[in-house]
Amino acid sequence: MKMVSAIIKPFKLDDAREALSDIGISGITVTEVKGFGRQKGHSELYRGAEYVVDFLPKVKLEIAVDDALVEKVIESIISAAATGKIGDGKIFVSDLEQVVRIRTGETGNDAL
Amino acid sequence: MKMVSAIIKPFKLDDAREALSDIGISGITVTEVKGFGRQKGHSELYRGAEYVVDFLPKVKLEIAVDDALVEKVIESIISAAATGKIGDGKIFVSDLEQVVRIRTGETGNDAL
Amino acid sequence: MKMVSAIIKPFKLDDAREALSDIGISGITVTEVKGFGRQKGHSELYRGAEYVVDFLPKVKLEIAVDDALVEKVIESIISAAATGKIGDGKIFVSDLEQVVRIRTGETGNDAL
Amino acid sequence: MMRYRRKEVFLLVVEPVKKLQRPLKSLLPVLTLLILPNLAFAEDVLSAGDTAWMLTATALVLLMTIPGLSLFYAGMVRSKNVLSVMMQCFAITGMMSILWVVYGYSLAFSDGGSLNSWIGGLDNFMLLNITVDSLSGTIPETVFMTFQMTFFIITPALIVGAFAERMKFSAMLWFMAIWGTIVYLPICHWVWGGGWLSQLSTGPLDFAGGTVVHINAAVAGLVASVMIGPRKGYKKVLMAPHNLTFTLIGAALLWVGWFGFNAGSELAADGTAGMAMAVTQIATAMAALTWMFVEWLKHGKPSVLGIASGAVGGLVAITPASGSVGPTGAIVIGFAAGVGCYWGATVLKNKFNYDDSLDVFGVHGIGGIIGALLTGVFVSAGLGGVGFGEGVTMAAQLGAQAISVIVTLVWSGVLSIIILKVIDKIIGIRVPEEEEIEGLDITSHDERGYSL
Amino acid sequence: MMRYRRKEVFLLVVEPVKKLQRPLKSLLPVLTLLILPNLAFAEDVLSAGDTAWMLTATALVLLMTIPGLSLFYAGMVRSKNVLSVMMQCFAITGMMSILWVVYGYSLAFSDGGSLNSWIGGLDNFMLLNITVDSLSGTIPETVFMTFQMTFFIITPALIVGAFAERMKFSAMLWFMAIWGTIVYLPICHWVWGGGWLSQLSTGPLDFAGGTVVHINAAVAGLVASVMIGPRKGYKKVLMAPHNLTFTLIGAALLWVGWFGFNAGSELAADGTAGMAMAVTQIATAMAALTWMFVEWLKHGKPSVLGIASGAVGGLVAITPASGSVGPTGAIVIGFAAGVGCYWGATVLKNKFNYDDSLDVFGVHGIGGIIGALLTGVFVSAGLGGVGFGEGVTMAAQLGAQAISVIVTLVWSGVLSIIILKVIDKIIGIRVPEEEEIEGLDITSHDERGYSL
Amino acid sequence: MMRYRRKEVFLLVVEPVKKLQRPLKSLLPVLTLLILPNLAFAEDVLSAGDTAWMLTATALVLLMTIPGLSLFYAGMVRSKNVLSVMMQCFAITGMMSILWVVYGYSLAFSDGGSLNSWIGGLDNFMLLNITVDSLSGTIPETVFMTFQMTFFIITPALIVGAFAERMKFSAMLWFMAIWGTIVYLPICHWVWGGGWLSQLSTGPLDFAGGTVVHINAAVAGLVASVMIGPRKGYKKVLMAPHNLTFTLIGAALLWVGWFGFNAGSELAADGTAGMAMAVTQIATAMAALTWMFVEWLKHGKPSVLGIASGAVGGLVAITPASGSVGPTGAIVIGFAAGVGCYWGATVLKNKFNYDDSLDVFGVHGIGGIIGALLTGVFVSAGLGGVGFGEGVTMAAQLGAQAISVIVTLVWSGVLSIIILKVIDKIIGIRVPEEEEIEGLDITSHDERGYSL
Ligand SMILES: Nc1ncnc2c1ncn2[C@@H]1O[C@H](COP(=O)(O)OP(=O)(O)O)[C@@H](O)[C@H]1O
Ligand SMILES: Nc1ncnc2c1ncn2[C@@H]1O[C@H](COP(=O)(O)OP(=O)(O)O)[C@@H](O)[C@H]1O
Ligand SMILES: Nc1ncnc2c1ncn2[C@@H]1O[C@H](COP(=O)(O)OP(=O)(O)O)[C@@H](O)[C@H]1O
């Protein structure tokens, strides 16, 4: 099994989730994160003091999937979350050795 | 070493932490996350507009442990966090290549 | 490629980011987390009821890097984030199988 | 309410006698002879009691806009736009105050000479001729002027809710300045400043501003929300209120401040002010409960947003009625407002599919119309009100109420369309799509609401 | 405070003279002869000054409940229940207002005929017989009625804190409606409406509602918290206030609004009102500081929750005393309240192990009892108060105070138990466990407090 | 404003006549002969109307500090320090109230005998000799005393903003207690209590406290911010306001409450109070707009923090002028304050590089100085003001204004340095570095602001 982590723009979350549903993914864990990258942040101005805020709000999706599904998941995330503008984000894939469903104790693909 | 990540229900956090203490785990990193899964969300109603909110608040525990401890950690999380109701969450295990304690520079098991 | 995750003290975030910039790292994803560890939490007092709050605010940095850079990244995080006091945090390194840039579909080191 | 500053000799004679009656009621038979020769030349006399109340009432109406309305609205938008609505309310407060000083008060309340049926004059341009000693009835004219100013502030501020989360800040300022000038000032003059509506044989009753303030603002809001178009993602993405604690506190402050609005419109601390406060409390309570129970019945749960909206609906509906009706009228008006505004915000809007973000029309428009019409019913002495004017029937009064409603709807509606069209041509009324997505706080004001 | 509407001829004669004295004090020797014949037949005369103050005071007391108390309480619960407590305060405001109009005012303040020692009558059912011109003393009866209504609102709202985070919303409404009717209205009538407590040879002093409002609510809260049982996880999981900024702002608004509560209870803008405001300020300041320093001494740090709680305790304790004591009394009462309420909220509760979520009994019960008793001491002229009644000793007065405390404790305590038992039988008083865990905002109201 | 309690026979005679004029204006010619013999022996007479207003004004000024200023400041600090500033404001409210009762009022307003040019006496120590019936002009002395108390509260509370996020709580309390005693009380006595400044041949005009309150606090704040040193990370790390919604609501409550501050300083509900309210509204609106537009021009976007700061700057600047100038003066003063305070907060501070965390000097200092000086100009009858005193030229008046400004700057500045030095020696004025990093909420008060 693999863990696919995607950092995307917050307002694309709904689209991404729908796209993943469409390919049969029902489990996702979402985290609000801040991203530093090529995309420039905004500046905030408080009584003449200008702060360049270079972190940007992003969301991270984590999806544990069977190896066979990784490519489909990546594609569907890209199709949903890409705007073509800088800052669209990244997808990271890493190996998962074990998955357990807490409720039942099931493991492996059954637990997804 | 392994990284054990567990997504559990927020009100089980204290129980889980205690259970982990009991087996000698002293370091945990906790993140507030939102989960999509089989468990259905609630609906919110604002001036006649009903929104089905299908993300649910969850917490993610990340515990870096020596390989030998992985099973015990999984068991103790299950025992603490399982309610038997849908949405209890998952445990993910992946490999950790390296751990460093920032304060001392110690690495590997010493750093845990 | 590797994923370097560092749990550090929040007020060290700026220093760490600058240190990473200095060695050419431009992409970082930051998450606010709570840490349990050796460092003791504070106590809060509400109408005579004292709560020992043993989670502490920390930030997690995630940096995907080429294998060759891992050591430099670890060093620069240590140099920026270490205060020598308990609770400085940990660095975890794990393997990344794949990285994709959503905007362009580039993969691997090109995507970083 | 008689807001027209009394200038005729007749009133000058009658007024002091009326006021004198209070401390001197029982002295009158004895003293009348002594007093009368003097009174014939007397000016209005200041009442410290009335002045005390009107100073307070003015502060209370300001409390309605900032912080009340700001919080009420701020809580309902998404967190990325929270500052933008508060900023709009605050900037409107500043701008309308200055316009009022420069020409607003004069055009609304000074004598317009031959044009007086339509608009006031420029005698009080820059508040000229208003001194520390000027009186308006029994209170200093400065107090009357400032009290009325707070109405000129809150009316445009109400409109903000209709186009929240997408209007350009500069366009908003231009719109409010122009709308205030060519829509509000004339209507205010017609109803309270001695203009044509107040001179009809059966004059419409609008004690504290059901038409001038609420219907007026609501139509402008409706027009603006339609012309600007719905928010991006409307009906597709979650646009839940980001902070209902603010909305409830805002509603609470509106409720408290509204005592100044309604009971203050009597311009005196007397029995009518007392009854105005009582019926305001009653109608508001009733409307809040009604919305709550209707929602509970229809959706299974009572909600904070519902009860707060109901309260505001009740406040709106009792506004025109507050000097004319009694407790029974207040209960019925509150009930009707609860049902009506609920319908306005949940059914009507969905049927016509406009995006009146915070239901300005659903609450202030529907509530205002219900209140204006029912005033014509419950003013009846038989129903506990103060009674119709000499020789006026309920039908005639209802007709007058309907006229004032329709006039306001048309005048405000048509002119709002024109103003917005012009502004849109020249500078555009809507922010670019990316700015709407990122949120107006950062893009229009370089600030964020919260960094908790 | 004399809240009983004066109807006897004697008073009708005296009152106008008293009021006339103000503007005419120095005229009196000269004019008395001229005036007296008229006065013999005179009715009460409206004072614009008194009316101005009472309109304001009414607004201030409403400010205490919404937004004040709502914020104070809202900040102390966990974030998943923030809306539920605010909703409860708001719904109570609506419901009690209507009950007051329908029968509350009448049962509390109208003449109960042969039953008058126990309860008022139905002359003012639906506010019948109250017109724009009705007076109560020197103010419109509508104002008196609305002012008293705000007391009928805040008293049940105070109870909410005791069972916060676990009571069923519907059961809460039923409880408040019944409790208000069979507990509050009689006690209010006994103390302020001419009932038996006010007719004792040595009547208990309760200027602004130490017993009627605070002890009354506190006992009901204590009973409810015990009968409903502790919150799930009580004393095991962290139940820290989720937003102390709200709690402090709520306390601040309570403080400001309490001027209307206490100084308004004089029903006039005079020296007694002035002194009531002064001692309110003094006692509150003293109690806030005292709690702060006690906590600092005992726990090493002064806290926001502590100083805010102390302030509220001081406000409670000075309430019954505010028309009777002087600055010295206020300082001592404030000090005693600071210490006493601290003990009530931190020691007493833990000893008996009930879960009075927001310390309604610890603050309002203990504070109310301290205030009621010390009023009997510091009313003494020797201690700066206005002095005991003709022939009354301190012991006698203390006895009267104790009687009123005990009567309230017993009456409210026993009836609260019965009411809750009945409601629990019929619809249940507590939400199901899963709803409590998920939080009442979502489960009872389908809403979330914040989406920041 | 004449705050000095009138005790001379002359005033005792004149005052009642003036007040009597209101209800009896037209009776006077007839009645004068009858009245005069009595008046010669008359005392002050209570006016219910004036009292009603002053009770309200007192509540409004308390509203300024808690919750107004607390929220205004709280929103501007970082979230880890939000409780600490609110706690400071609240604790100051408690402490200054008690000090005022014990000796403050007496030293400021009672007769100091041979020392009266410098300081009052101890006749009212512990409020001795103030009873329910004591009058101060036409209002109860208790009301005058409490009204003045709220000024003694807000002045030190303003200082808090200058050293926010780093001062030790205990040191803060000591500083405020001593500063209030040796800095505020004398200046207050000099200006309002009959001291030397008020006895100059051309007395400085300070209607509501531009020098006594604002400049005074601002200098102390400036001194404190310099002596304590900048916050750790100042100008390097992001110190953005953590909750601008609070700041805006705080500014709104300050605005509303300031009506009590300025119009209340007339101590009566009359034409001057009315004009004071009007010019307050006008200057504030103008200053808010001015800051907004200046920022818009210079930085491309108008901001919430900017408009709120501008409003407060306008409120400060109109304070000394509010009883003397007319609408034109208000507009100019508002404009000057908008520009000046903007410059103070954004340019001046950066030039001298001190860390006045929340710009107490930039807003209250600069605004106060602008207001004090321009009062000397716009009091001119030709410019719409009430006119200069008999034989006073604009130059002379400006001189007097300058003197009062300089005296305040020097007195407050020098003494603040000394007080802080002493406290620093004995207990230290700054928290340890780790506590500053972790935040004062947890480290000084064992609490957290939010757990959302
Ligand atoms: N090397 C990296 N490691 C971890 N996260 C990264 C890395 N590079 C980028 N990111 C994340 O991806 C987001 C988008 O990256 P950015 O460089 O701004 O644009 P793009 O994805 O178009 O290349 C960043 O805000 C950050 O959260
Ligand atoms: N494939 C997955 N990848 C990542 N997280 C998942 C996945 N499936 C479930 N989760 C997480 O686990 C939580 C619980 O899953 P759910 O399907 O609701 O119930 P259960 O754990 O009982 O099967 C979800 O809310 C989500 O956060
Ligand atoms: N085994 C672990 N797994 C995951 N996170 C850990 C682990 N041990 C420590 N941490 C994280 O590192 C932080 C610092 O650890 P702590 O033991 O307090 O101090 P130190 O880093 O100096 O050893 C913790 O707050 C926690 O977030």
Short mmCIF file of C-alpha atoms in Angstrom, two decimals, chain D residues 21-27 29-30 47 49-50 52-53 56 60 79 238 241-246 248-249 251-253 255-256 259 263 269-275 277-278 281-282 285-286 288-289 292-293 296 301-308 311 327-328 331 386 450 452, chain E residues 20 23-24 31 34-35 38-39 42-43 45-49 51-52 55-56 58-59 62-63 66-67 70-71 82-83 86-87 90-91 93-95 97-98 101 126-127 130-132 140 142-143 145-146 149 153 169-170 173 246 442-452:
data_model
loop_
_atom_site.label_atom_id
_atom_site.label_comp_id
_atom_site.label_asym_id
_atom_site.label_seq_id
_atom_site.Cartn_x
_atom_site.Cartn_y
_atom_site.Cartn_z
CA GLN D 21 -47.72 70.89 32.04
CA ARG D 22 -45.39 68.30 33.36
CA PRO D 23 -43.91 70.01 36.34
CA LEU D 24 -46.68 72.50 36.55
CA LYS D 25 -49.73 70.47 35.64
CA SER D 26 -51.60 71.31 38.75
CA LEU D 27 -50.45 74.86 38.80
CA PRO D 29 -55.40 76.62 36.38
CA VAL D 30 -53.94 79.07 38.80
CA SER D 47 -36.26 70.09 28.69
CA GLY D 49 -35.18 65.28 30.73
CA ASP D 50 -36.00 65.07 27.05
CA ALA D 52 -31.01 63.49 28.50
CA TRP D 53 -33.02 60.80 26.77
CA THR D 56 -28.73 58.61 25.13
CA LEU D 60 -27.87 53.88 21.24
CA SER D 79 -13.82 34.29 7.68
CA LEU D 238 -20.43 25.89 1.90
CA PRO D 241 -21.56 31.86 8.80
CA HIS D 242 -18.05 31.80 10.12
CA ASN D 243 -18.78 33.05 13.61
CA LEU D 244 -22.31 32.84 14.89
CA THR D 245 -21.29 34.13 18.29
CA PHE D 246 -20.68 37.47 16.60
CA LEU D 248 -25.87 36.70 18.06
CA ILE D 249 -24.02 39.43 19.93
CA ALA D 251 -28.36 40.95 17.13
CA ALA D 252 -28.32 41.58 20.86
CA LEU D 253 -26.69 44.97 20.43
CA TRP D 255 -31.96 44.93 20.02
CA VAL D 256 -30.62 47.11 22.81
CA PHE D 259 -34.69 51.21 21.96
CA ALA D 263 -38.32 55.23 21.64
CA ALA D 269 -38.96 61.12 27.41
CA ASP D 270 -42.68 60.66 27.79
CA GLY D 271 -45.48 58.13 27.67
CA THR D 272 -45.21 57.61 23.94
CA ALA D 273 -41.51 56.88 24.25
CA GLY D 274 -42.33 54.43 27.02
CA MET D 275 -44.92 52.64 24.94
CA MET D 277 -39.96 50.86 24.04
CA ALA D 278 -42.48 48.39 25.41
CA GLN D 281 -39.48 44.67 23.24
CA ILE D 282 -42.69 42.70 22.79
CA ALA D 285 -39.42 38.81 21.49
CA MET D 286 -42.41 37.46 19.63
CA ALA D 288 -37.60 35.78 17.64
CA LEU D 289 -39.69 33.03 19.17
CA MET D 292 -37.39 29.74 16.22
CA PHE D 293 -40.53 27.64 16.46
CA TRP D 296 -38.06 23.90 14.76
CA LYS D 301 -34.10 22.07 15.27
CA PRO D 302 -34.15 25.66 16.45
CA SER D 303 -31.07 27.63 15.48
CA VAL D 304 -29.06 30.57 16.68
CA LEU D 305 -29.05 32.16 13.27
CA GLY D 306 -32.81 31.70 13.15
CA ILE D 307 -33.65 33.25 16.47
CA ALA D 308 -31.29 36.15 15.83
CA ALA D 311 -35.39 39.19 16.45
CA PRO D 327 -49.06 45.49 23.17
CA THR D 328 -51.61 43.44 21.22
CA ILE D 331 -47.59 40.67 19.46
CA VAL D 386 -53.53 55.32 19.68
CA TYR D 450 -7.78 36.48 12.87
CA LEU D 452 -5.28 32.97 16.62
CA LEU E 20 -42.32 69.54 42.30
CA PRO E 23 -37.66 72.72 40.12
CA LEU E 24 -39.75 74.65 42.54
CA LEU E 31 -46.67 79.08 46.19
CA LEU E 34 -51.88 78.50 45.71
CA ILE E 35 -50.98 74.96 44.83
CA ASN E 38 -55.19 71.58 43.31
CA LEU E 39 -52.80 69.00 44.62
CA ALA E 42 -53.78 65.71 41.58
CA GLU E 43 -52.60 62.55 39.93
CA VAL E 45 -47.05 63.71 37.29
CA LEU E 46 -44.61 62.46 34.72
CA SER E 47 -41.00 63.52 35.16
CA ALA E 48 -39.10 63.62 31.88
CA GLY E 49 -35.84 63.31 33.80
CA THR E 51 -38.38 58.76 32.52
CA ALA E 52 -35.18 59.44 30.59
CA LEU E 55 -35.71 54.22 29.57
CA THR E 56 -31.94 54.06 29.70
CA THR E 58 -34.19 49.35 30.94
CA ALA E 59 -31.88 49.24 27.94
CA LEU E 62 -31.35 44.14 28.65
CA LEU E 63 -27.69 44.71 27.81
CA ILE E 66 -27.94 39.84 25.86
CA PRO E 67 -25.08 40.36 25.12
CA SER E 70 -24.45 35.42 27.03
CA LEU E 71 -20.83 36.33 26.50
CA VAL E 82 -20.75 27.91 22.80
CA LEU E 83 -23.87 28.48 20.75
CA MET E 86 -26.02 31.82 23.95
CA MET E 87 -29.12 30.35 22.36
CA PHE E 90 -31.59 34.53 23.81
CA ALA E 91 -34.57 32.20 23.74
CA THR E 93 -35.22 36.60 26.59
CA GLY E 94 -37.90 36.06 24.00
CA MET E 95 -40.04 33.68 25.99
CA SER E 97 -40.90 38.73 27.60
CA ILE E 98 -44.06 37.23 26.21
CA VAL E 101 -46.88 40.53 28.87
CA MET E 126 -52.25 41.03 28.44
CA LEU E 127 -51.28 44.47 29.76
CA ILE E 130 -52.01 50.09 30.61
CA THR E 131 -52.12 52.97 28.18
CA VAL E 132 -49.67 55.49 26.85
CA PRO E 140 -44.91 55.88 32.38
CA THR E 142 -45.02 51.04 30.25
CA VAL E 143 -41.50 51.89 31.31
CA MET E 145 -43.45 47.32 33.18
CA THR E 146 -40.60 46.91 30.69
CA MET E 149 -39.64 42.60 32.47
CA ILE E 153 -35.63 37.82 31.75
CA PHE E 169 -33.12 22.69 24.97
CA SER E 170 -36.82 21.88 25.06
CA LEU E 173 -37.63 26.11 27.93
CA PHE E 246 -15.67 36.62 25.78
CA ILE E 442 -24.27 20.60 16.29
CA THR E 443 -26.65 18.18 17.90
CA SER E 444 -29.26 20.57 19.26
CA HIS E 445 -28.98 23.40 16.78
CA ASP E 446 -27.31 22.08 13.61
CA GLU E 447 -24.75 24.85 13.77
CA ARG E 448 -21.15 25.41 14.68
CA GLY E 449 -19.87 28.38 16.63
CA TYR E 450 -16.75 29.10 14.67
CA SER E 451 -15.32 28.25 11.28
CA LEU E 452 -12.29 30.44 11.39
#
